[in-house]
mmCIF file with all atom_site columns, C-alpha atoms in Angstrom:
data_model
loop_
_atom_site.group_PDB
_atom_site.id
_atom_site.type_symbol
_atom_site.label_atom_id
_atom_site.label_alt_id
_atom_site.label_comp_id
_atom_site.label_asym_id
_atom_site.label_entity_id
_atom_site.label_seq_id
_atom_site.pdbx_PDB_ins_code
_atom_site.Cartn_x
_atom_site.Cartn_y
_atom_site.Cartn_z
_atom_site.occupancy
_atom_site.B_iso_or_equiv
_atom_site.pdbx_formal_charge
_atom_site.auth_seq_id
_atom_site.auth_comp_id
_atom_site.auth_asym_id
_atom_site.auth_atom_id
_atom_site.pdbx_PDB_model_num
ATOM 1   C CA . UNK E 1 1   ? 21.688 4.954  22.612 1.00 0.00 ? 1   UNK E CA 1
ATOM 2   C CA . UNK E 1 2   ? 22.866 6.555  19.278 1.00 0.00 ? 2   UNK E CA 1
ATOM 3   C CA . UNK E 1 3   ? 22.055 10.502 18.718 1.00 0.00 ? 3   UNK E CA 1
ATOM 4   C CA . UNK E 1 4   ? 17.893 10.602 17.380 1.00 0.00 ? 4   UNK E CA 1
ATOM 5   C CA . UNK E 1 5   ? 17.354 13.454 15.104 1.00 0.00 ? 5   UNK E CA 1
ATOM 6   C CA . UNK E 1 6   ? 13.754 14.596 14.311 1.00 0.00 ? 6   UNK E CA 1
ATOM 7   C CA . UNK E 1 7   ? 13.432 16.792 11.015 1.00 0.00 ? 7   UNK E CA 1
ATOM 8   C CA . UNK E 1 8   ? 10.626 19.223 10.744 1.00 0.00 ? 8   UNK E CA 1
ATOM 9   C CA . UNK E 1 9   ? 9.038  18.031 14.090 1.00 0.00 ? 9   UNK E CA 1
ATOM 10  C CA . UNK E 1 10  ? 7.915  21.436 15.058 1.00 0.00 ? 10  UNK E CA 1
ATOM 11  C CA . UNK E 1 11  ? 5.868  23.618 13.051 1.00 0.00 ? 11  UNK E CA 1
ATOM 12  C CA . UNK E 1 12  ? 6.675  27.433 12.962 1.00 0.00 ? 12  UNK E CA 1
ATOM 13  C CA . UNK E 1 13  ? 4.134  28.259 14.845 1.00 0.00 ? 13  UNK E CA 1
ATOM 14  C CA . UNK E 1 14  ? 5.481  26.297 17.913 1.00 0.00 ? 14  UNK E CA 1
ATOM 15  C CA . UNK E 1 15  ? 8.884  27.541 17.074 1.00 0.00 ? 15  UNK E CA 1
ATOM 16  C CA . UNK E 1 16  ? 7.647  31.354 17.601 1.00 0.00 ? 16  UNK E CA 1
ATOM 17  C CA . UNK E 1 17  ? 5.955  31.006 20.816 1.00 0.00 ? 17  UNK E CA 1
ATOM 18  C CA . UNK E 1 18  ? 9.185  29.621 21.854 1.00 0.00 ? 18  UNK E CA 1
ATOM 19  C CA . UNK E 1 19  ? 10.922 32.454 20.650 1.00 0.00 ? 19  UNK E CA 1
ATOM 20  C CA . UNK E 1 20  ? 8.287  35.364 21.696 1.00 0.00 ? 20  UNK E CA 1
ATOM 21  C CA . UNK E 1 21  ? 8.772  33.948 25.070 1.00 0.00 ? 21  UNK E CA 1
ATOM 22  C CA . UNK E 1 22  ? 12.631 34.081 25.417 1.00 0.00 ? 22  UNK E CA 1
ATOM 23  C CA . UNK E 1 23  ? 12.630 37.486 23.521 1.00 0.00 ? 23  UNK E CA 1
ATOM 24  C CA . UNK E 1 24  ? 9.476  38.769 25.938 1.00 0.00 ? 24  UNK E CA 1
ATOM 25  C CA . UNK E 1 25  ? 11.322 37.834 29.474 1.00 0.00 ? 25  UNK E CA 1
ATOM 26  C CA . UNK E 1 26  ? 14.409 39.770 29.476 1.00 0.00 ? 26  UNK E CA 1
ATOM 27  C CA . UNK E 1 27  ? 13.584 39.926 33.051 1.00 0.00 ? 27  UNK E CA 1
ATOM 28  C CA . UNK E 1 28  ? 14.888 36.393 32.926 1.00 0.00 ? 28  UNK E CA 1
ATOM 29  C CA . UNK E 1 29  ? 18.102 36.403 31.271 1.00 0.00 ? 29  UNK E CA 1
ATOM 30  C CA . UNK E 1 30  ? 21.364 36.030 32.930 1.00 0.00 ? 30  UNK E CA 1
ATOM 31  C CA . UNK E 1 31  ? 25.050 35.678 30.855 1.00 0.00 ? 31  UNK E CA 1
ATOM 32  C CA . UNK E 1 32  ? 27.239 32.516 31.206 1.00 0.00 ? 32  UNK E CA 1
ATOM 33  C CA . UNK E 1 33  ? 31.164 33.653 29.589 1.00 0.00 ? 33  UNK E CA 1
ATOM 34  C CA . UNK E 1 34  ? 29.061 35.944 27.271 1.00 0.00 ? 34  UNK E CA 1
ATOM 35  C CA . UNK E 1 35  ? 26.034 33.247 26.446 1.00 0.00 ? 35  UNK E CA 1
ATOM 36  C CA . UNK E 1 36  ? 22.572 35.232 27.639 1.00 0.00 ? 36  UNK E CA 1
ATOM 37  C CA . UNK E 1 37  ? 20.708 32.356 28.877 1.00 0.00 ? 37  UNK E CA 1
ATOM 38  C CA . UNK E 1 38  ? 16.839 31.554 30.709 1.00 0.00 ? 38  UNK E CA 1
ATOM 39  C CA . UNK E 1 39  ? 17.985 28.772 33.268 1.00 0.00 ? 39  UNK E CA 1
ATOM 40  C CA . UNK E 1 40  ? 15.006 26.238 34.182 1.00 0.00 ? 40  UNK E CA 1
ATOM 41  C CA . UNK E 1 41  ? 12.769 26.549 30.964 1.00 0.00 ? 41  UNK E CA 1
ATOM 42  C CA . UNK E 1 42  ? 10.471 23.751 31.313 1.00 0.00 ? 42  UNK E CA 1
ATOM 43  C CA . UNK E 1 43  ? 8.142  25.346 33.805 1.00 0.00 ? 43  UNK E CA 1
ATOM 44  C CA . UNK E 1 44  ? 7.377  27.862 31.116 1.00 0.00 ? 44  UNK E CA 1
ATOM 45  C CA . UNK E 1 45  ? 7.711  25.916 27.889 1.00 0.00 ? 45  UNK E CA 1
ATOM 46  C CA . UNK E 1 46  ? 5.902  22.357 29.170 1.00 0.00 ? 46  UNK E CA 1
ATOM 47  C CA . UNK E 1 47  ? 2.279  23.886 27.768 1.00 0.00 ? 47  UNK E CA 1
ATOM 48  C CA . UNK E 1 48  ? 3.528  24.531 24.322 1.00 0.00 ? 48  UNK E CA 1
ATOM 49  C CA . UNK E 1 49  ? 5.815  21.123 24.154 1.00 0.00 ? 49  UNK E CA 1
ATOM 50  C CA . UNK E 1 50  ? 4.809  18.793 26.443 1.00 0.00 ? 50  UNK E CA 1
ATOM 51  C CA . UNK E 1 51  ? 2.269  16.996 24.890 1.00 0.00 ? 51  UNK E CA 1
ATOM 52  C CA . UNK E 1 52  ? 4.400  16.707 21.223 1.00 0.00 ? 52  UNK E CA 1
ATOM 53  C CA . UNK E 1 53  ? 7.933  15.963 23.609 1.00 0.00 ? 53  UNK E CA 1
ATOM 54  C CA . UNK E 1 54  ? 6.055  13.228 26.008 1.00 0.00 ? 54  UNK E CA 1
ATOM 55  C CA . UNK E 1 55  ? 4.875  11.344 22.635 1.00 0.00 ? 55  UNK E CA 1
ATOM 56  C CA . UNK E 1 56  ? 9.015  10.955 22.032 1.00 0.00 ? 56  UNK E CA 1
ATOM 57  C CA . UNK E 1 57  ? 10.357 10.372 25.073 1.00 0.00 ? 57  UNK E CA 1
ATOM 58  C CA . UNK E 1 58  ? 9.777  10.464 28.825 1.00 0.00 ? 58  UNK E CA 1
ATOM 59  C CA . UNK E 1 59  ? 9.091  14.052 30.433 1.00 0.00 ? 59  UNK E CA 1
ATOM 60  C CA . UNK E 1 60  ? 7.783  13.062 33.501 1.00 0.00 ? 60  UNK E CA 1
ATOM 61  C CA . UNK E 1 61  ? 11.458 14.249 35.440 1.00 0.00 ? 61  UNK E CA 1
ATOM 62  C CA . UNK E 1 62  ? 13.208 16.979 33.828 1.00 0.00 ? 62  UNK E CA 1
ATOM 63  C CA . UNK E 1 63  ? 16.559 18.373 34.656 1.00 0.00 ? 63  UNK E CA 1
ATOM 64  C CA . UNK E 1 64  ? 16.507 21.624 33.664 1.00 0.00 ? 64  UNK E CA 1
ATOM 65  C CA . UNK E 1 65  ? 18.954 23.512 30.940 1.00 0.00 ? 65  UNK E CA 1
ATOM 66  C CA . UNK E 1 66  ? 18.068 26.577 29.258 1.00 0.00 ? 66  UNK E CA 1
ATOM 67  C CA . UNK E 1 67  ? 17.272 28.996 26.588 1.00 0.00 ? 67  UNK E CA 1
ATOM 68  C CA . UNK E 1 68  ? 20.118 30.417 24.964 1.00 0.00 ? 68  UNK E CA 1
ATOM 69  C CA . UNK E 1 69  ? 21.188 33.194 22.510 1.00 0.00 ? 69  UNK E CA 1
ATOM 70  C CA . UNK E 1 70  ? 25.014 33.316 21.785 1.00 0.00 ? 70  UNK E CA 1
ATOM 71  C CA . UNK E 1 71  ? 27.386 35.069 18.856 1.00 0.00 ? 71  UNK E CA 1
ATOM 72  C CA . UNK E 1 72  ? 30.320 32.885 19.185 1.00 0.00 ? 72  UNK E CA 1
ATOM 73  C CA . UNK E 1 73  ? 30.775 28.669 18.939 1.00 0.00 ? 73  UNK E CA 1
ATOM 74  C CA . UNK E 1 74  ? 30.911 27.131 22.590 1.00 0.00 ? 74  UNK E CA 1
ATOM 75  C CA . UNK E 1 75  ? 33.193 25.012 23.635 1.00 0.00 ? 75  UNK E CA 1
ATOM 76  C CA . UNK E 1 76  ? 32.922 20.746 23.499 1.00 0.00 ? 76  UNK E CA 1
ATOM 77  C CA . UNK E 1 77  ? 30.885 19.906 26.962 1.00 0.00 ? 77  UNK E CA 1
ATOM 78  C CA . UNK E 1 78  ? 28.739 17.809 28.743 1.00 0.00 ? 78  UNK E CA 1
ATOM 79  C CA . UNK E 1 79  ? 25.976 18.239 30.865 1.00 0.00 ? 79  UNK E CA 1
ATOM 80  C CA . UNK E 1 80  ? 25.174 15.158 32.899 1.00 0.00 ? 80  UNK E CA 1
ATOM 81  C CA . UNK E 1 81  ? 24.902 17.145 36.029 1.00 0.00 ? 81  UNK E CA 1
ATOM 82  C CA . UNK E 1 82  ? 25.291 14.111 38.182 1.00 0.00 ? 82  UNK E CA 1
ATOM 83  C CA . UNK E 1 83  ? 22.288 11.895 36.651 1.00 0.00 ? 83  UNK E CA 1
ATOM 84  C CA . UNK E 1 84  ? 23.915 9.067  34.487 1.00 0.00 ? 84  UNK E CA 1
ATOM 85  C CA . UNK E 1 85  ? 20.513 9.085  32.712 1.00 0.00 ? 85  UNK E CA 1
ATOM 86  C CA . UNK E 1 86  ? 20.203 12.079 31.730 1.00 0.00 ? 86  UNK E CA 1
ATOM 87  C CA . UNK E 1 87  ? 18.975 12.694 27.750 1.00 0.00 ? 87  UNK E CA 1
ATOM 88  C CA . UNK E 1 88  ? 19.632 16.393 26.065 1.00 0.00 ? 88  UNK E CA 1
ATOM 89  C CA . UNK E 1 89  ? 16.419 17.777 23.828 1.00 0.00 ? 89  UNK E CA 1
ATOM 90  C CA . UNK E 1 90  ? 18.285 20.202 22.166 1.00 0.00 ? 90  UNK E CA 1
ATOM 91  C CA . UNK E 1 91  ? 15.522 22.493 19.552 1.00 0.00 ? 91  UNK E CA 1
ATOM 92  C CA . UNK E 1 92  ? 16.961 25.675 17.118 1.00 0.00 ? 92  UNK E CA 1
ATOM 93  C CA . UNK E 1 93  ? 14.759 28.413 17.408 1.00 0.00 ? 93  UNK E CA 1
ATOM 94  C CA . UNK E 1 94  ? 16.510 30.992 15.472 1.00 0.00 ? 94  UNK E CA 1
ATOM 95  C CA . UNK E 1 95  ? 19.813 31.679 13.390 1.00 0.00 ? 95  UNK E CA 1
ATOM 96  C CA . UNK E 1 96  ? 20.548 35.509 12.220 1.00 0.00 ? 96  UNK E CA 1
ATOM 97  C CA . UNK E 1 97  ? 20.666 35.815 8.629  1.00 0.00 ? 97  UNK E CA 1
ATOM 98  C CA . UNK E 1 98  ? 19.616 32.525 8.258  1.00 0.00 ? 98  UNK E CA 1
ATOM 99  C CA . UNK E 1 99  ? 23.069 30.879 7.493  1.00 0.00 ? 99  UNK E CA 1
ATOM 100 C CA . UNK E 1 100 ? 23.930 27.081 7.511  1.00 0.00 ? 100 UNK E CA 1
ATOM 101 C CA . UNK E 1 101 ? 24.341 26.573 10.826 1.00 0.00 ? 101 UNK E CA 1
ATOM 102 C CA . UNK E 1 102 ? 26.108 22.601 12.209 1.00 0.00 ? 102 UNK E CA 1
ATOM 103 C CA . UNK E 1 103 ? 25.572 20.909 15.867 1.00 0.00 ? 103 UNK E CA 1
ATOM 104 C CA . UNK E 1 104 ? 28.154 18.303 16.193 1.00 0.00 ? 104 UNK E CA 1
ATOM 105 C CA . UNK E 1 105 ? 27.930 15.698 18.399 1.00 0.00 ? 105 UNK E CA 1
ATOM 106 C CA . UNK E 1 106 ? 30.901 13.357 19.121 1.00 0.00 ? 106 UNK E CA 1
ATOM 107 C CA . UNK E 1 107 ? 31.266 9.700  19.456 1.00 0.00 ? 107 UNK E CA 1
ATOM 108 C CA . UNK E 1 108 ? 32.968 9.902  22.689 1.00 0.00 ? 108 UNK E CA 1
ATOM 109 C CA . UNK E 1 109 ? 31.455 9.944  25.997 1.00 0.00 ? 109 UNK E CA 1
ATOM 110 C CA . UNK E 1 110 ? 32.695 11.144 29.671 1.00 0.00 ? 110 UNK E CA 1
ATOM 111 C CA . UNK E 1 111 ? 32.341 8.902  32.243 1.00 0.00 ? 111 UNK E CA 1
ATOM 112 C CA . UNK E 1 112 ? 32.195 11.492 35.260 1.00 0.00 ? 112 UNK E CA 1
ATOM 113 C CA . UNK E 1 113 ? 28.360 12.668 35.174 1.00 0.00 ? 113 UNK E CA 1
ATOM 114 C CA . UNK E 1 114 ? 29.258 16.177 37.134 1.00 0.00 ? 114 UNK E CA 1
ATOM 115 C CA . UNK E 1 115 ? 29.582 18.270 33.239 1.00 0.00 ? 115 UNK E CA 1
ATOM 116 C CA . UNK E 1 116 ? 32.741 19.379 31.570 1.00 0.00 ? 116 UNK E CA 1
ATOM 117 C CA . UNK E 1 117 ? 33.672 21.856 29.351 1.00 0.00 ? 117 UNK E CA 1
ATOM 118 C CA . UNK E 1 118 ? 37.027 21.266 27.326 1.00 0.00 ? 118 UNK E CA 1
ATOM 119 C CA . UNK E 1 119 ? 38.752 24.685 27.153 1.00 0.00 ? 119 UNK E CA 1
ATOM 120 C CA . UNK E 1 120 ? 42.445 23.652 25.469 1.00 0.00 ? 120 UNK E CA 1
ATOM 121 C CA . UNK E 1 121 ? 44.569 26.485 26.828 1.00 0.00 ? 121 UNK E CA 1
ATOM 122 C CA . UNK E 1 122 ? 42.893 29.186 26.224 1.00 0.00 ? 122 UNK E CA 1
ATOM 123 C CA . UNK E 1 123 ? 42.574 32.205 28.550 1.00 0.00 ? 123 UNK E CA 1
ATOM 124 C CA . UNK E 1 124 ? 39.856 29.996 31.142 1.00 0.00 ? 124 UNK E CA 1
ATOM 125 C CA . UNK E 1 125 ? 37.679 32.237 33.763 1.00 0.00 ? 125 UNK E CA 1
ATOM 126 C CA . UNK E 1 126 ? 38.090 31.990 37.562 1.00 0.00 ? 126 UNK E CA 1
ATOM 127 C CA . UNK E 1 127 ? 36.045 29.167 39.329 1.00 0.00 ? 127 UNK E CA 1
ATOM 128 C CA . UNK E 1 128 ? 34.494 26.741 37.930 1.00 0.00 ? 128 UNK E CA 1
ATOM 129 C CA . UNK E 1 129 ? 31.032 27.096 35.646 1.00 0.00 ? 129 UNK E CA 1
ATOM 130 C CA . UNK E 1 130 ? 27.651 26.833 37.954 1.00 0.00 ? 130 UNK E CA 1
ATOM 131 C CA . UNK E 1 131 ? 27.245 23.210 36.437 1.00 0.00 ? 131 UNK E CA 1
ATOM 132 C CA . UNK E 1 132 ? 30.192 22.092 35.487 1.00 0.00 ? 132 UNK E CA 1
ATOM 133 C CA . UNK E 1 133 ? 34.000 21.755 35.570 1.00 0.00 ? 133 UNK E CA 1
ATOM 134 C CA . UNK E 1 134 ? 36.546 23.244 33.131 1.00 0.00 ? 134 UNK E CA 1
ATOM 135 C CA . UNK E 1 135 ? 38.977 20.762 31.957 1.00 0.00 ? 135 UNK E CA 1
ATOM 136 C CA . UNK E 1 136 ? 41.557 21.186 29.074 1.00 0.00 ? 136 UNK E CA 1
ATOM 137 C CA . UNK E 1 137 ? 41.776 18.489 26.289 1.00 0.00 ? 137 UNK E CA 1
ATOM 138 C CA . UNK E 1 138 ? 39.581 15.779 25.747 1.00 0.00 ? 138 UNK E CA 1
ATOM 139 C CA . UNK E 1 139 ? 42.254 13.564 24.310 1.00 0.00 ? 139 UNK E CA 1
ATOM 140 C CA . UNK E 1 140 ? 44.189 14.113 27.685 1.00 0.00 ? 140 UNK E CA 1
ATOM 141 C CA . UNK E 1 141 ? 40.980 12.852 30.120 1.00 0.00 ? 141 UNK E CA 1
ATOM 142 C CA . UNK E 1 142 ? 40.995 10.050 31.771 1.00 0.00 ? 142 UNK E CA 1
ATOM 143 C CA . UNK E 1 143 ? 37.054 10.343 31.871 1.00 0.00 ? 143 UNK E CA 1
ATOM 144 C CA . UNK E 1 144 ? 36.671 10.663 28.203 1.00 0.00 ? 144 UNK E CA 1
ATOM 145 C CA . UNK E 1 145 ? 36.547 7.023  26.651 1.00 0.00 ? 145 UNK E CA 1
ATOM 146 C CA . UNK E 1 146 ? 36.112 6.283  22.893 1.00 0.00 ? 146 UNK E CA 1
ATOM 147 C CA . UNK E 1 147 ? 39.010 8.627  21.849 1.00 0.00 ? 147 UNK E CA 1
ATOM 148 C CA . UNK E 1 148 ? 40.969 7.401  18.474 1.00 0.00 ? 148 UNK E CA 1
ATOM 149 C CA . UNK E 1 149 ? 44.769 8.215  18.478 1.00 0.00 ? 149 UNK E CA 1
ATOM 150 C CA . UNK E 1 150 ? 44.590 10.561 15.494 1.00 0.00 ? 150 UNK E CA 1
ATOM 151 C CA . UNK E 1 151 ? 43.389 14.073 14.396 1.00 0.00 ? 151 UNK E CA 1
ATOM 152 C CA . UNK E 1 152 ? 40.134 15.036 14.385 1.00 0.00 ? 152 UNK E CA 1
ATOM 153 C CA . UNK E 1 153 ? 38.919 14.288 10.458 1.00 0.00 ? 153 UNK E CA 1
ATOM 154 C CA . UNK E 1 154 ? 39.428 17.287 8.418  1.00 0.00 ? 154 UNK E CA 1
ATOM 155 C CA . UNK E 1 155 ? 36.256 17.321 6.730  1.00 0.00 ? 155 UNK E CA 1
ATOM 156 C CA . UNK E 1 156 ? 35.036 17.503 10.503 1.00 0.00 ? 156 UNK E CA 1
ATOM 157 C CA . UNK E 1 157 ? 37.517 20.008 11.733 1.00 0.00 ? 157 UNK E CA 1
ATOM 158 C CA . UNK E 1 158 ? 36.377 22.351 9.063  1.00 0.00 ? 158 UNK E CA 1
ATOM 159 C CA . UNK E 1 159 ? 32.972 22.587 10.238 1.00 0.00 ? 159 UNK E CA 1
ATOM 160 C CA . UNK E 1 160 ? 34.290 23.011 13.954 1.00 0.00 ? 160 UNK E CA 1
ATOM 161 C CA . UNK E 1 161 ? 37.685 25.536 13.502 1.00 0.00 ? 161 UNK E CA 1
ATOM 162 C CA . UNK E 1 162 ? 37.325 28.755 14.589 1.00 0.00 ? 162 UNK E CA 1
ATOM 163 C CA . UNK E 1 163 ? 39.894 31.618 15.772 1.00 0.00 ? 163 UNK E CA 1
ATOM 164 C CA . UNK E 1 164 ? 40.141 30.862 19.130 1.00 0.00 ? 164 UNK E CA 1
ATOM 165 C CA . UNK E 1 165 ? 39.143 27.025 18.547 1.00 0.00 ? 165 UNK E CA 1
ATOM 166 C CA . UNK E 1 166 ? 42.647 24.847 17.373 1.00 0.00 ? 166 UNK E CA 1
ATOM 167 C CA . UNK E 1 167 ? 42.706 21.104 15.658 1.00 0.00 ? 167 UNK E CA 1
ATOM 168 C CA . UNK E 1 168 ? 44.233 20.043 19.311 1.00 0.00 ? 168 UNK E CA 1
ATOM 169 C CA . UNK E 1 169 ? 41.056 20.664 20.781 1.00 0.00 ? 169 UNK E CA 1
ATOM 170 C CA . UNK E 1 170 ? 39.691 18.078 18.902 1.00 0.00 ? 170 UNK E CA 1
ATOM 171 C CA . UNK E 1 171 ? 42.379 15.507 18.715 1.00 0.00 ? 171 UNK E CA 1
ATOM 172 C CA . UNK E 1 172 ? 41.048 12.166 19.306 1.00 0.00 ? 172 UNK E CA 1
ATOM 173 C CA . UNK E 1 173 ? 37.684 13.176 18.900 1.00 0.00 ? 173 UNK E CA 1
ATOM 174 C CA . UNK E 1 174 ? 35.474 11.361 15.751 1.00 0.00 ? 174 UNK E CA 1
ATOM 175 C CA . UNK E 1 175 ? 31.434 12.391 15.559 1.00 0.00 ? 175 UNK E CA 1
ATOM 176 C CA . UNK E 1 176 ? 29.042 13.893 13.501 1.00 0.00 ? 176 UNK E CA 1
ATOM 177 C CA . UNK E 1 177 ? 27.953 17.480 12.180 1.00 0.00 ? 177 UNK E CA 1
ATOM 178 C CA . UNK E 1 178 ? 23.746 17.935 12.462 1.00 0.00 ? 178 UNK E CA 1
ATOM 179 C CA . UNK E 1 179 ? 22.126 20.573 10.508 1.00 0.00 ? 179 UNK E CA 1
ATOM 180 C CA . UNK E 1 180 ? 21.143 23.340 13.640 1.00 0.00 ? 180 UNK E CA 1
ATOM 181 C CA . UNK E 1 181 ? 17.500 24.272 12.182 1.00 0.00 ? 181 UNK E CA 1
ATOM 182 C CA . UNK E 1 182 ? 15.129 25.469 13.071 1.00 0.00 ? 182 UNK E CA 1
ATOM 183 C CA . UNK E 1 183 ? 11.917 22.858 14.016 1.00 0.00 ? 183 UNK E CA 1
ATOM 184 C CA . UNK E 1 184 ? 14.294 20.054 14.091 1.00 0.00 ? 184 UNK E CA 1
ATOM 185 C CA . UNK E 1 185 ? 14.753 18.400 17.170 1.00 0.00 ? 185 UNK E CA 1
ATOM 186 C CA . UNK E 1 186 ? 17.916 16.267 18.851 1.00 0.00 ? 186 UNK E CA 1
ATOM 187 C CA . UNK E 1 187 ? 17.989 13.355 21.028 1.00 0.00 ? 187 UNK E CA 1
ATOM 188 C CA . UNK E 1 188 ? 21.355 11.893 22.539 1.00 0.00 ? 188 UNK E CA 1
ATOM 189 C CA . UNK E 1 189 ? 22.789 10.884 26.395 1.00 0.00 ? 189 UNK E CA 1
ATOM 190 C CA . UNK E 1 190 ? 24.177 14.505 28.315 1.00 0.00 ? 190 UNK E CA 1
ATOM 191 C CA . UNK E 1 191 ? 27.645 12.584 28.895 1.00 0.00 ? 191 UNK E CA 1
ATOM 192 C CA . UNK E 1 192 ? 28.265 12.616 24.926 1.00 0.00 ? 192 UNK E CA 1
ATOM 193 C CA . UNK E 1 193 ? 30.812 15.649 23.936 1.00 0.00 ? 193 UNK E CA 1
ATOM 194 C CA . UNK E 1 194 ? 29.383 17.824 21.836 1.00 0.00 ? 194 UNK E CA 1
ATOM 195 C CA . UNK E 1 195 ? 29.265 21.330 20.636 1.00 0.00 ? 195 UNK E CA 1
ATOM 196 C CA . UNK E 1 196 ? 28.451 24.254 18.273 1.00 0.00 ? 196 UNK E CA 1
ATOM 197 C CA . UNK E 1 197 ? 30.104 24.197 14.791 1.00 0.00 ? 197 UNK E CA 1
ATOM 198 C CA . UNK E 1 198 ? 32.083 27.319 13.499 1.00 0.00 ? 198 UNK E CA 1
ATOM 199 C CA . UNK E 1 199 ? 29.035 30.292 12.978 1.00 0.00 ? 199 UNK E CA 1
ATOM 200 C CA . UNK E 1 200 ? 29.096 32.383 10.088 1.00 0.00 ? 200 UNK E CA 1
ATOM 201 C CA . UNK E 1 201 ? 25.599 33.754 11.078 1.00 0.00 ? 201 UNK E CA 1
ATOM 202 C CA . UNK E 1 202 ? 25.509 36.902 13.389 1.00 0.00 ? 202 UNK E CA 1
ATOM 203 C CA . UNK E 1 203 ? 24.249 35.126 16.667 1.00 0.00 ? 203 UNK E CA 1
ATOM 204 C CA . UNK E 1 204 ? 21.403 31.789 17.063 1.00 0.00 ? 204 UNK E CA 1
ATOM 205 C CA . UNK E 1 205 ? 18.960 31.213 19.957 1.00 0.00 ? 205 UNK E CA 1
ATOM 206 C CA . UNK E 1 206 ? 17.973 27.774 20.527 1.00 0.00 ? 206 UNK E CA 1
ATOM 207 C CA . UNK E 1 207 ? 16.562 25.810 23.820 1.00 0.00 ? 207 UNK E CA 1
ATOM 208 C CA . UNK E 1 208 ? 17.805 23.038 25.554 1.00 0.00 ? 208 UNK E CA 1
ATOM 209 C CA . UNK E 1 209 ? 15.911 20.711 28.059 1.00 0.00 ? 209 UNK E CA 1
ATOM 210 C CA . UNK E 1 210 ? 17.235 17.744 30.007 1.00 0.00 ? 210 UNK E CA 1
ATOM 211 C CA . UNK E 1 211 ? 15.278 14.643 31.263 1.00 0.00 ? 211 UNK E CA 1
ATOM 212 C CA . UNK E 1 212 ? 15.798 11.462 33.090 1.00 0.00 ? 212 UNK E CA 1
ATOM 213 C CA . UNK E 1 213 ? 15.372 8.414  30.671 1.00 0.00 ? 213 UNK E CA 1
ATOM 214 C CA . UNK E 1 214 ? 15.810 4.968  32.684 1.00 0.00 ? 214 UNK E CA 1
ATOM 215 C CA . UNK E 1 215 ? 14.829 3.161  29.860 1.00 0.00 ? 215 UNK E CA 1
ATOM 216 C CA . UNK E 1 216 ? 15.868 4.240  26.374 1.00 0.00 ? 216 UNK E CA 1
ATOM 217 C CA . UNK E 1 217 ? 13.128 1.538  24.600 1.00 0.00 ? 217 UNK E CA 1
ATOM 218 C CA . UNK E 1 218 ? 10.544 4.160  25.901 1.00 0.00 ? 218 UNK E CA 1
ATOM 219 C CA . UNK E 1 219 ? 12.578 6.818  23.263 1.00 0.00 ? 219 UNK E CA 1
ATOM 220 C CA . UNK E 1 220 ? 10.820 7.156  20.147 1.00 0.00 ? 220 UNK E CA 1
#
């Protein structure tokens, strides 16, 4: 399935009870390498999205994810999580001062459904994440397919370079850069790399949700 990308499908006031909620339950928050997340959101946000997210696609398993609020661009991942039909929602609910803001989603895909995150050689935390494995380059996976045998496009790498992010990192890698907005929703499989483009804005909250799709006819 290629990525689906709704424009305007939320109004704002569906986008602020989504944010009142994360900003109301700091009881809830917990910090992934500096990310302050609210794991397992769909028990809380189903009454406010189900009926507009079950009209798109099929919410009748989800597979958790989270809110998030971060200041910094995260790293290329998946998050398969061990369900090779799993579907990221991904929805912007916020970006400080309102800056342009990119989601880029690659063309490849990683063919080992536990989650990755591609760290280059950077400094990398001990252990590995609660849902996935750190792994260095993409270009150097054996479970990535799809990877060309050239730089990342620069038009592409200027949207994604950022001090502690290098054009390594992204060798191999082709895709394309989504407007992050707010009311827009994504679409695309868990087991495609993707990740946050270089931020200019002070910090952006958004909310991520995960669901089994055996069928990808029954996606809007």
């Amino acid at each position: 399935m290629t990525v689906k990308n709704y424009e305007n499908a939320l109004s704002s006031d569906i986008v602020d009870k989504l944010l009142d909620f994360f900003n109301a339950n700091v009881h809830l928050y917990k910090d992934t390498m500096g990310m302050t997340k609210i794991s397992h959101p769909w028990k809380y946000v189903e009454p406010v999205l189900g009926n507009l997210l079950s009209k798109i696609l099929p919410t009748e398993k989800n597979l958790g994810d989270n809110f998030y609020k971060h200041n910094f661009p995260y790293f290329t991942h998946i998050d398969s999580n061990n369900n090779p039909h799993s579907y990221n929602v991904l929805i912007p609910l916020y970006i400080h001062n309102n800056t342009e803001q990119k989601f880029v989603i690659f063309d490849q895909c990683c063919t080992d459904y536990a989650g990755a995150t591609w760290l280059g050689d950077i400094w990398k935390p001990e252990g590995d994440f609660e849902s996935n494995k750190k792994r260095d380059f993409p270009y150097k996976d054996p479970t990535v397919v799809g990877c060309t045998d050239k730089p990342v496009d620069p038009l592409l790498y200027d949207i994604l370079k950022y001090d502690y992010r290098n054009e390594e990192m992204f060798y191999g890698l082709s895709g394309t850069a989504y407007d992050y907005k707010p009311g827009n929703i994504l679409i695309f499989p868990s087991n495609r790399l993707h990740c946050t483009g270089r931020m200019l804005c002070d910090y952006k909250i958004g909310l991520s949700l995960r669901f089994e799709v055996l069928d990808t006819n029954n996606i809007l």
